[in-house]
mmCIF file of C-alpha atoms in Angstrom:
data_model
loop_
_atom_site.group_PDB
_atom_site.id
_atom_site.type_symbol
_atom_site.label_atom_id
_atom_site.label_comp_id
_atom_site.label_asym_id
_atom_site.label_seq_id
_atom_site.Cartn_x
_atom_site.Cartn_y
_atom_site.Cartn_z
ATOM 1 C CA MET A 13 14.210 -1.278 21.322
ATOM 2 C CA THR A 14 12.357 0.838 18.753
ATOM 3 C CA ARG A 15 13.800 -1.240 15.898
ATOM 4 C CA ALA A 16 12.793 -4.483 17.624
ATOM 5 C CA LEU A 17 9.292 -3.088 18.120
ATOM 6 C CA ARG A 18 9.107 -2.093 14.450
ATOM 7 C CA GLN A 19 10.136 -5.585 13.387
ATOM 8 C CA GLN A 20 7.506 -7.109 15.653
ATOM 9 C CA ARG A 21 4.820 -4.625 14.560
ATOM 10 C CA LEU A 22 2.713 -7.110 12.631
ATOM 11 C CA PRO A 23 2.475 -9.825 15.351
ATOM 12 C CA ILE A 24 1.729 -7.127 17.956
ATOM 13 C CA LEU A 25 -0.947 -5.634 15.718
ATOM 14 C CA ALA A 26 -2.487 -9.090 15.151
ATOM 15 C CA VAL A 27 -2.580 -9.809 18.899
ATOM 16 C CA VAL A 28 -4.158 -6.377 19.591
ATOM 17 C CA ALA A 29 -6.727 -7.019 16.831
ATOM 18 C CA CYS A 30 -7.638 -10.446 18.299
ATOM 19 C CA ALA A 31 -7.959 -9.021 21.835
ATOM 20 C CA LEU A 32 -10.054 -6.056 20.670
ATOM 21 C CA MET A 33 -12.254 -8.301 18.536
ATOM 22 C CA ALA A 34 -12.942 -10.622 21.483
ATOM 23 C CA ALA A 35 -13.723 -7.615 23.709
ATOM 24 C CA ALA A 36 -15.980 -6.118 21.010
ATOM 25 C CA ILE A 37 -17.965 -9.349 20.546
ATOM 26 C CA ALA A 38 -18.366 -9.667 24.343
ATOM 27 C CA SER A 39 -19.539 -6.050 24.655
ATOM 28 C CA ILE A 40 -21.988 -6.435 21.750
ATOM 29 C CA ALA A 41 -23.427 -9.555 23.386
ATOM 30 C CA TYR A 42 -23.432 -8.492 27.040
ATOM 31 C CA VAL A 43 -22.941 -4.698 27.377
ATOM 32 C CA ALA A 44 -25.008 -3.199 24.541
ATOM 33 C CA PRO A 45 -28.735 -3.403 25.336
ATOM 34 C CA VAL A 46 -31.270 -4.824 22.877
ATOM 35 C CA ASP A 47 -32.757 -1.977 20.831
ATOM 36 C CA ALA A 48 -36.357 -1.111 21.776
ATOM 37 C CA ASN A 49 -37.518 -0.611 18.165
ATOM 38 C CA GLN A 50 -35.511 -3.098 16.102
ATOM 39 C CA GLY A 51 -34.843 -5.785 18.683
ATOM 40 C CA LEU A 52 -31.907 -8.141 18.297
ATOM 41 C CA SER A 53 -31.361 -7.384 14.586
ATOM 42 C CA GLN A 54 -29.930 -3.962 15.559
ATOM 43 C CA LYS A 55 -26.821 -5.839 16.796
ATOM 44 C CA ILE A 56 -25.740 -6.036 13.124
ATOM 45 C CA PHE A 57 -25.113 -2.262 13.433
ATOM 46 C CA TYR A 58 -22.024 -2.877 15.628
ATOM 47 C CA PHE A 59 -20.247 -4.660 12.763
ATOM 48 C CA HIS A 60 -21.912 -3.122 9.727
ATOM 49 C CA VAL A 61 -21.123 0.548 10.484
ATOM 50 C CA PRO A 62 -17.482 0.015 11.636
ATOM 51 C CA ILE A 63 -16.892 -2.101 8.505
ATOM 52 C CA ALA A 64 -18.325 0.677 6.290
ATOM 53 C CA LEU A 65 -16.241 3.347 8.052
ATOM 54 C CA THR A 66 -13.145 1.155 7.670
ATOM 55 C CA ALA A 67 -13.854 0.819 3.932
ATOM 56 C CA TYR A 68 -14.036 4.634 3.686
ATOM 57 C CA ALA A 69 -10.772 4.889 5.682
ATOM 58 C CA PHE A 70 -9.043 2.482 3.275
ATOM 59 C CA PHE A 71 -10.231 4.404 0.208
ATOM 60 C CA ALA A 72 -9.022 7.652 1.806
ATOM 61 C CA TRP A 73 -5.667 6.037 2.709
ATOM 62 C CA GLY A 74 -5.354 4.739 -0.864
ATOM 63 C CA ALA A 75 -5.997 8.268 -2.150
ATOM 64 C CA TRP A 76 -3.405 9.741 0.231
ATOM 65 C CA LYS A 77 -0.814 7.259 -1.033
ATOM 66 C CA ALA A 78 -1.884 8.043 -4.617
ATOM 67 C CA LEU A 79 -1.263 11.711 -3.893
ATOM 68 C CA ARG A 80 2.247 10.829 -2.717
ATOM 69 C CA VAL A 81 2.841 8.958 -5.992
ATOM 70 C CA LEU A 82 1.987 12.079 -7.988
ATOM 71 C CA TRP A 83 3.458 14.661 -5.641
ATOM 72 C CA LYS A 84 6.631 13.082 -4.232
ATOM 73 C CA ARG A 85 7.174 10.466 -6.988
ATOM 74 C CA ASP A 86 7.185 7.888 -4.205
ATOM 75 C CA GLU A 87 7.348 4.512 -6.005
ATOM 76 C CA ALA A 88 6.554 2.486 -2.873
ATOM 77 C CA ALA A 89 3.342 4.471 -2.400
ATOM 78 C CA ASP A 90 1.875 2.963 -5.587
ATOM 79 C CA LEU A 91 1.852 -0.522 -4.034
ATOM 80 C CA GLU A 92 0.543 0.875 -0.730
ATOM 81 C CA SER A 93 -2.274 2.674 -2.566
ATOM 82 C CA TYR A 94 -3.164 -0.521 -4.442
ATOM 83 C CA VAL A 95 -3.236 -2.637 -1.256
ATOM 84 C CA ALA A 96 -5.363 -0.008 0.558
ATOM 85 C CA ILE A 97 -7.903 0.032 -2.283
ATOM 86 C CA HIS A 98 -7.926 -3.776 -2.409
ATOM 87 C CA GLN A 99 -8.692 -3.885 1.309
ATOM 88 C CA GLY A 100 -11.296 -1.149 0.857
ATOM 89 C CA VAL A 101 -13.072 -3.245 -1.766
ATOM 90 C CA ILE A 102 -13.049 -6.311 0.547
ATOM 91 C CA PHE A 103 -14.541 -4.207 3.361
ATOM 92 C CA GLY A 104 -16.968 -2.770 0.796
ATOM 93 C CA VAL A 105 -18.252 -6.283 0.006
ATOM 94 C CA LEU A 106 -18.662 -6.915 3.746
ATOM 95 C CA THR A 107 -20.565 -3.618 4.127
ATOM 96 C CA LEU A 108 -22.931 -4.414 1.266
ATOM 97 C CA VAL A 109 -23.644 -7.986 2.431
ATOM 98 C CA THR A 110 -24.076 -7.216 6.159
ATOM 99 C CA GLY A 111 -26.216 -4.184 5.226
ATOM 100 C CA SER A 112 -28.312 -6.313 2.922
ATOM 101 C CA ILE A 113 -28.932 -8.891 5.669
ATOM 102 C CA TRP A 114 -29.908 -6.096 8.071
ATOM 103 C CA ALA A 115 -32.212 -4.569 5.427
ATOM 104 C CA LYS A 116 -33.991 -7.890 4.948
ATOM 105 C CA ILE A 117 -34.849 -8.247 8.636
ATOM 106 C CA SER A 118 -35.627 -4.527 9.190
ATOM 107 C CA TRP A 119 -37.287 -3.423 5.951
ATOM 108 C CA GLY A 120 -38.310 -6.808 4.503
ATOM 109 C CA VAL A 121 -36.187 -6.328 1.345
ATOM 110 C CA TRP A 122 -32.551 -7.165 0.527
ATOM 111 C CA TRP A 123 -31.956 -3.873 -1.258
ATOM 112 C CA ALA A 124 -33.751 -0.506 -1.623
ATOM 113 C CA TRP A 125 -32.915 1.456 -4.774
ATOM 114 C CA SER A 126 -34.761 4.456 -3.327
ATOM 115 C CA SER A 127 -32.117 4.899 -0.606
ATOM 116 C CA ASN A 128 -29.417 7.384 -1.651
ATOM 117 C CA GLN A 129 -26.994 6.066 0.948
ATOM 118 C CA LEU A 130 -27.172 2.512 -0.410
ATOM 119 C CA VAL A 131 -26.958 3.485 -4.073
ATOM 120 C CA LEU A 132 -24.069 5.918 -3.517
ATOM 121 C CA PHE A 133 -22.125 3.335 -1.546
ATOM 122 C CA LEU A 134 -22.698 0.859 -4.393
ATOM 123 C CA VAL A 135 -21.437 3.471 -6.891
ATOM 124 C CA LEU A 136 -18.344 4.060 -4.716
ATOM 125 C CA PHE A 137 -17.761 0.308 -4.456
ATOM 126 C CA LEU A 138 -18.137 -0.257 -8.220
ATOM 127 C CA PHE A 139 -15.859 2.704 -8.942
ATOM 128 C CA TYR A 140 -13.082 1.170 -6.846
ATOM 129 C CA ALA A 141 -13.797 -2.340 -8.202
ATOM 130 C CA ALA A 142 -13.084 -0.888 -11.685
ATOM 131 C CA TYR A 143 -9.690 0.348 -10.387
ATOM 132 C CA PHE A 144 -8.348 -3.207 -10.759
ATOM 133 C CA MET A 145 -9.460 -3.399 -14.388
ATOM 134 C CA LEU A 146 -7.483 -0.220 -15.065
ATOM 135 C CA ARG A 147 -4.440 -1.425 -13.109
ATOM 136 C CA TYR A 148 -4.204 -4.776 -14.861
ATOM 137 C CA SER A 149 -4.833 -3.374 -18.339
ATOM 138 C CA VAL A 150 -1.641 -1.246 -18.233
ATOM 139 C CA ASP A 151 1.935 -2.599 -18.121
ATOM 140 C CA PRO A 152 3.751 -2.088 -14.796
ATOM 141 C CA GLY A 153 5.792 1.100 -14.618
ATOM 142 C CA PRO A 154 5.510 4.844 -13.977
ATOM 143 C CA GLN A 155 2.630 5.243 -16.453
ATOM 144 C CA ARG A 156 0.518 2.678 -14.609
ATOM 145 C CA ALA A 157 1.386 4.233 -11.241
ATOM 146 C CA ASN A 158 0.297 7.684 -12.471
ATOM 147 C CA LEU A 159 -2.945 6.471 -14.060
ATOM 148 C CA CYS A 160 -3.906 4.474 -10.959
ATOM 149 C CA ALA A 161 -3.039 7.393 -8.681
ATOM 150 C CA VAL A 162 -5.246 9.808 -10.644
ATOM 151 C CA TYR A 163 -8.121 7.272 -10.612
ATOM 152 C CA ALA A 164 -7.769 6.699 -6.845
ATOM 153 C CA LEU A 165 -7.820 10.463 -6.237
ATOM 154 C CA PHE A 166 -11.005 10.898 -8.282
ATOM 155 C CA GLY A 167 -12.683 8.147 -6.264
ATOM 156 C CA VAL A 168 -12.010 9.780 -2.930
ATOM 157 C CA ALA A 169 -14.317 12.649 -3.921
ATOM 158 C CA LEU A 170 -17.205 10.153 -3.752
ATOM 159 C CA ILE A 171 -16.590 9.475 -0.043
ATOM 160 C CA PRO A 172 -17.984 12.765 1.341
ATOM 161 C CA VAL A 173 -20.771 12.597 -1.238
ATOM 162 C CA SER A 174 -21.705 9.104 -0.056
ATOM 163 C CA PHE A 175 -21.389 10.093 3.600
ATOM 164 C CA LEU A 176 -23.316 13.372 3.353
ATOM 165 C CA ALA A 177 -25.953 12.281 0.828
ATOM 166 C CA ILE A 178 -28.129 10.731 3.493
ATOM 167 C CA ARG A 179 -28.040 13.948 5.543
ATOM 168 C CA LEU A 180 -28.602 16.302 2.619
ATOM 169 C CA ALA A 181 -31.278 14.313 0.806
ATOM 170 C CA ASN A 182 -33.480 13.389 3.808
ATOM 171 C CA ASP A 183 -33.105 9.657 3.240
ATOM 172 C CA PHE A 184 -35.934 8.244 5.345
ATOM 173 C CA ILE A 185 -35.157 4.575 4.772
ATOM 174 C CA HIS A 186 -31.551 4.335 5.897
ATOM 175 C CA PRO A 187 -31.222 5.365 9.570
ATOM 176 C CA THR A 188 -28.967 8.309 10.515
ATOM 177 C CA VAL A 189 -27.228 7.499 13.780
ATOM 178 C CA PHE A 190 -24.602 10.245 13.809
ATOM 179 C CA THR A 191 -26.175 13.688 13.489
ATOM 180 C CA SER A 192 -25.012 17.221 14.364
ATOM 181 C CA ASN A 193 -26.408 16.536 17.865
ATOM 182 C CA GLY A 194 -23.993 13.623 18.356
ATOM 183 C CA PRO A 195 -24.599 9.862 18.314
ATOM 184 C CA GLN A 196 -28.275 8.935 18.633
ATOM 185 C CA MET A 197 -27.773 5.983 20.971
ATOM 186 C CA SER A 198 -27.297 5.185 24.646
ATOM 187 C CA GLY A 199 -23.888 5.333 26.356
ATOM 188 C CA ARG A 200 -23.534 1.539 26.507
ATOM 189 C CA MET A 201 -24.440 1.221 22.833
ATOM 190 C CA PHE A 202 -21.892 3.901 21.941
ATOM 191 C CA PHE A 203 -19.218 2.122 23.993
ATOM 192 C CA ALA A 204 -19.867 -1.169 22.162
ATOM 193 C CA PHE A 205 -19.792 0.686 18.845
ATOM 194 C CA CYS A 206 -16.457 2.410 19.610
ATOM 195 C CA LEU A 207 -14.909 -0.873 20.745
ATOM 196 C CA SER A 208 -16.138 -2.601 17.556
ATOM 197 C CA TRP A 209 -14.725 0.173 15.413
ATOM 198 C CA ALA A 210 -11.359 0.003 17.183
ATOM 199 C CA ALA A 211 -11.340 -3.792 16.696
ATOM 200 C CA MET A 212 -12.242 -3.438 13.019
ATOM 201 C CA LEU A 213 -9.494 -0.849 12.450
ATOM 202 C CA ALA A 214 -6.929 -3.084 14.184
ATOM 203 C CA LEU A 215 -8.041 -6.074 12.092
ATOM 204 C CA ALA A 216 -7.947 -3.948 8.939
ATOM 205 C CA ALA A 217 -4.452 -2.629 9.760
ATOM 206 C CA SER A 218 -3.225 -6.213 10.338
ATOM 207 C CA LEU A 219 -4.663 -7.425 7.030
ATOM 208 C CA TYR A 220 -3.223 -4.373 5.242
ATOM 209 C CA HIS A 221 0.297 -4.975 6.585
ATOM 210 C CA VAL A 222 0.126 -8.737 5.879
ATOM 211 C CA GLU A 223 -0.918 -8.133 2.276
ATOM 212 C CA LEU A 224 1.654 -5.367 1.835
ATOM 213 C CA ALA A 225 4.447 -7.580 3.217
ATOM 214 C CA GLY A 226 3.391 -10.386 0.845
ATOM 215 C CA LYS A 227 3.342 -8.078 -2.183
ATOM 216 C CA ARG A 228 6.738 -6.544 -1.305
ATOM 217 C CA LEU A 229 8.242 -10.006 -0.831
ATOM 218 C CA ASP A 230 6.767 -11.114 -4.140
ATOM 219 C CA SER A 231 8.276 -8.129 -5.922
ATOM 220 C CA ARG A 232 11.729 -8.599 -4.318
ATOM 221 C CA LEU A 233 11.739 -12.291 -5.228
ATOM 222 C CA ARG A 234 10.922 -11.396 -8.826
ATOM 223 C CA GLU A 235 13.892 -8.999 -8.849
ATOM 224 C CA LEU A 236 16.144 -11.643 -7.298
ATOM 225 C CA ARG A 237 15.055 -14.196 -9.911
ATOM 226 C CA GLU A 238 15.946 -11.739 -12.682
ATOM 227 C CA VAL A 239 19.374 -11.070 -11.142
ATOM 228 C CA LEU A 240 20.136 -14.779 -10.734
ATOM 229 C CA ALA A 241 18.947 -15.583 -14.260
ATOM 230 C CA ARG A 242 21.648 -13.301 -15.783
ATOM 231 C CA MET B 20 -33.961 -19.683 17.111
ATOM 232 C CA THR B 21 -35.936 -16.575 16.077
ATOM 233 C CA ALA B 22 -35.701 -14.944 12.637
ATOM 234 C CA SER B 23 -33.737 -12.006 14.138
ATOM 235 C CA GLU B 24 -31.203 -14.364 15.717
ATOM 236 C CA LYS B 25 -30.771 -16.182 12.398
ATOM 237 C CA TYR B 26 -30.096 -12.963 10.475
ATOM 238 C CA VAL B 27 -27.683 -11.607 13.103
ATOM 239 C CA ALA B 28 -25.831 -14.950 13.130
ATOM 240 C CA ALA B 29 -25.723 -14.926 9.308
ATOM 241 C CA ALA B 30 -24.257 -11.398 9.203
ATOM 242 C CA TYR B 31 -21.549 -12.178 11.762
ATOM 243 C CA ALA B 32 -20.811 -15.586 10.198
ATOM 244 C CA PHE B 33 -20.360 -13.959 6.782
ATOM 245 C CA VAL B 34 -17.745 -11.545 8.143
ATOM 246 C CA PHE B 35 -15.978 -14.434 9.892
ATOM 247 C CA VAL B 36 -15.988 -16.611 6.741
ATOM 248 C CA VAL B 37 -14.607 -13.776 4.572
ATOM 249 C CA VAL B 38 -11.762 -13.113 7.039
ATOM 250 C CA LEU B 39 -11.070 -16.875 7.198
ATOM 251 C CA LEU B 40 -11.053 -17.078 3.391
ATOM 252 C CA TYR B 41 -8.633 -14.143 3.272
ATOM 253 C CA VAL B 42 -6.289 -15.873 5.733
ATOM 254 C CA LEU B 43 -6.516 -19.042 3.587
ATOM 255 C CA ILE B 44 -5.583 -17.095 0.434
ATOM 256 C CA ILE B 45 -2.655 -15.435 2.240
ATOM 257 C CA ALA B 46 -1.512 -18.852 3.552
ATOM 258 C CA THR B 47 -1.559 -20.260 -0.019
ATOM 259 C CA LYS B 48 0.439 -17.271 -1.224
ATOM 260 C CA LEU B 49 2.920 -17.687 1.630
ATOM 261 C CA ALA B 50 3.419 -21.351 0.665
ATOM 262 C CA ARG B 51 4.132 -20.271 -2.938
ATOM 263 C CA LEU B 52 6.631 -17.642 -1.769
ATOM 264 C CA GLU B 53 8.325 -20.233 0.429
ATOM 265 C CA ARG B 54 8.690 -22.550 -2.614
ATOM 266 C CA GLU B 55 10.115 -19.679 -4.659
ATOM 267 C CA VAL B 56 12.635 -18.798 -1.927
ATOM 268 C CA ALA B 57 13.731 -22.470 -1.825
ATOM 269 C CA GLU B 58 14.134 -22.504 -5.647
ATOM 270 C CA LEU B 59 16.147 -19.261 -5.643
ATOM 271 C CA THR B 60 18.344 -20.487 -2.771
ATOM 272 C CA GLU B 61 19.072 -23.637 -4.776
ATOM 273 C CA LEU B 62 19.846 -21.539 -7.861
ATOM 274 C CA ALA B 63 22.193 -19.251 -5.887
ATOM 275 C CA ARG B 64 23.964 -22.297 -4.361
ATOM 276 C CA GLU B 65 24.486 -23.836 -7.816
ATOM 277 C CA ARG B 66 25.941 -20.562 -9.081
ATOM 278 C CA ARG B 67 28.307 -20.320 -6.119
ATOM 279 C CA VAL B 68 29.596 -23.822 -6.819
ATOM 280 C CA ALA B 69 30.115 -22.941 -10.498
ATOM 281 C CA GLU B 70 31.786 -19.581 -9.691
ATOM 282 C CA PRO B 71 35.398 -20.798 -8.816
ATOM 283 C CA GLU B 72 35.542 -22.804 -12.057
ATOM 284 C CA ARG B 73 34.692 -19.725 -14.103
ATOM 285 C CA LYS B 74 37.308 -17.689 -12.238
ATOM 286 C CA ALA B 75 39.975 -20.329 -12.914
ATOM 287 C CA VAL B 76 39.269 -20.210 -16.638
ATOM 288 C CA ALA B 77 39.513 -16.413 -16.675
ATOM 289 C CA VAL B 78 42.904 -16.384 -14.914
ATOM 290 C CA GLY B 79 44.367 -19.150 -17.090
#
């Protein structure tokens, strides 16, 4: 039963992601009230923030797998770290674009260089975008795995900096929703946000496992081709 | 449609398009892997057919 469930993990995850996404969109449209200050444009928050948090989660997961590469000499963790960072970069693009659209309607500009939160997220994104340049400039093998793991671990230090910068530097442009007093929103808004975040995490987990399965299959086929060519 | 509605629709549409594009890329990759599996299966079948002949030569 457990083995059958494990084999069916990806389709189950995809179905859960679809169901949660539908529920999240319905709750954003019908449950969450229209914000008194920002109006309808605040609805971007329900996708923008979960996407950003998912990007952070992917970078942290990539760093955890990188740590396993260095600590346990786990060869499979190198591929898992790479896929996590790849997904993190995709979610990073989504964060930057949805944030930019929200900035345009709220602040009248696409980007504000004076906001520490925005600039630090861009730095984090560019740091991880450069990871691929490093990875593809070194031949596959233990040396590449070690270099990439060290780089991924350095990057994870930027996550708390990016997350806390807004709180430490009194960033007045970018809103702070989660403070030490809890979430600064109504119960229905918080419910819609939590549902959106759960949906985004389920979608992210599905995409992660699909990409990982594809990469593993690719690698095994390459091995098989080499064996058959002998 | 108000300006707010347009921007909200644009943000959500962008996320949808990126996910769709990702699925498209994965589908293309899956098609390539399927072709490779077919090629390797053919290669393995050819080798299996050739195998008894090689064995016969070795024994003789």
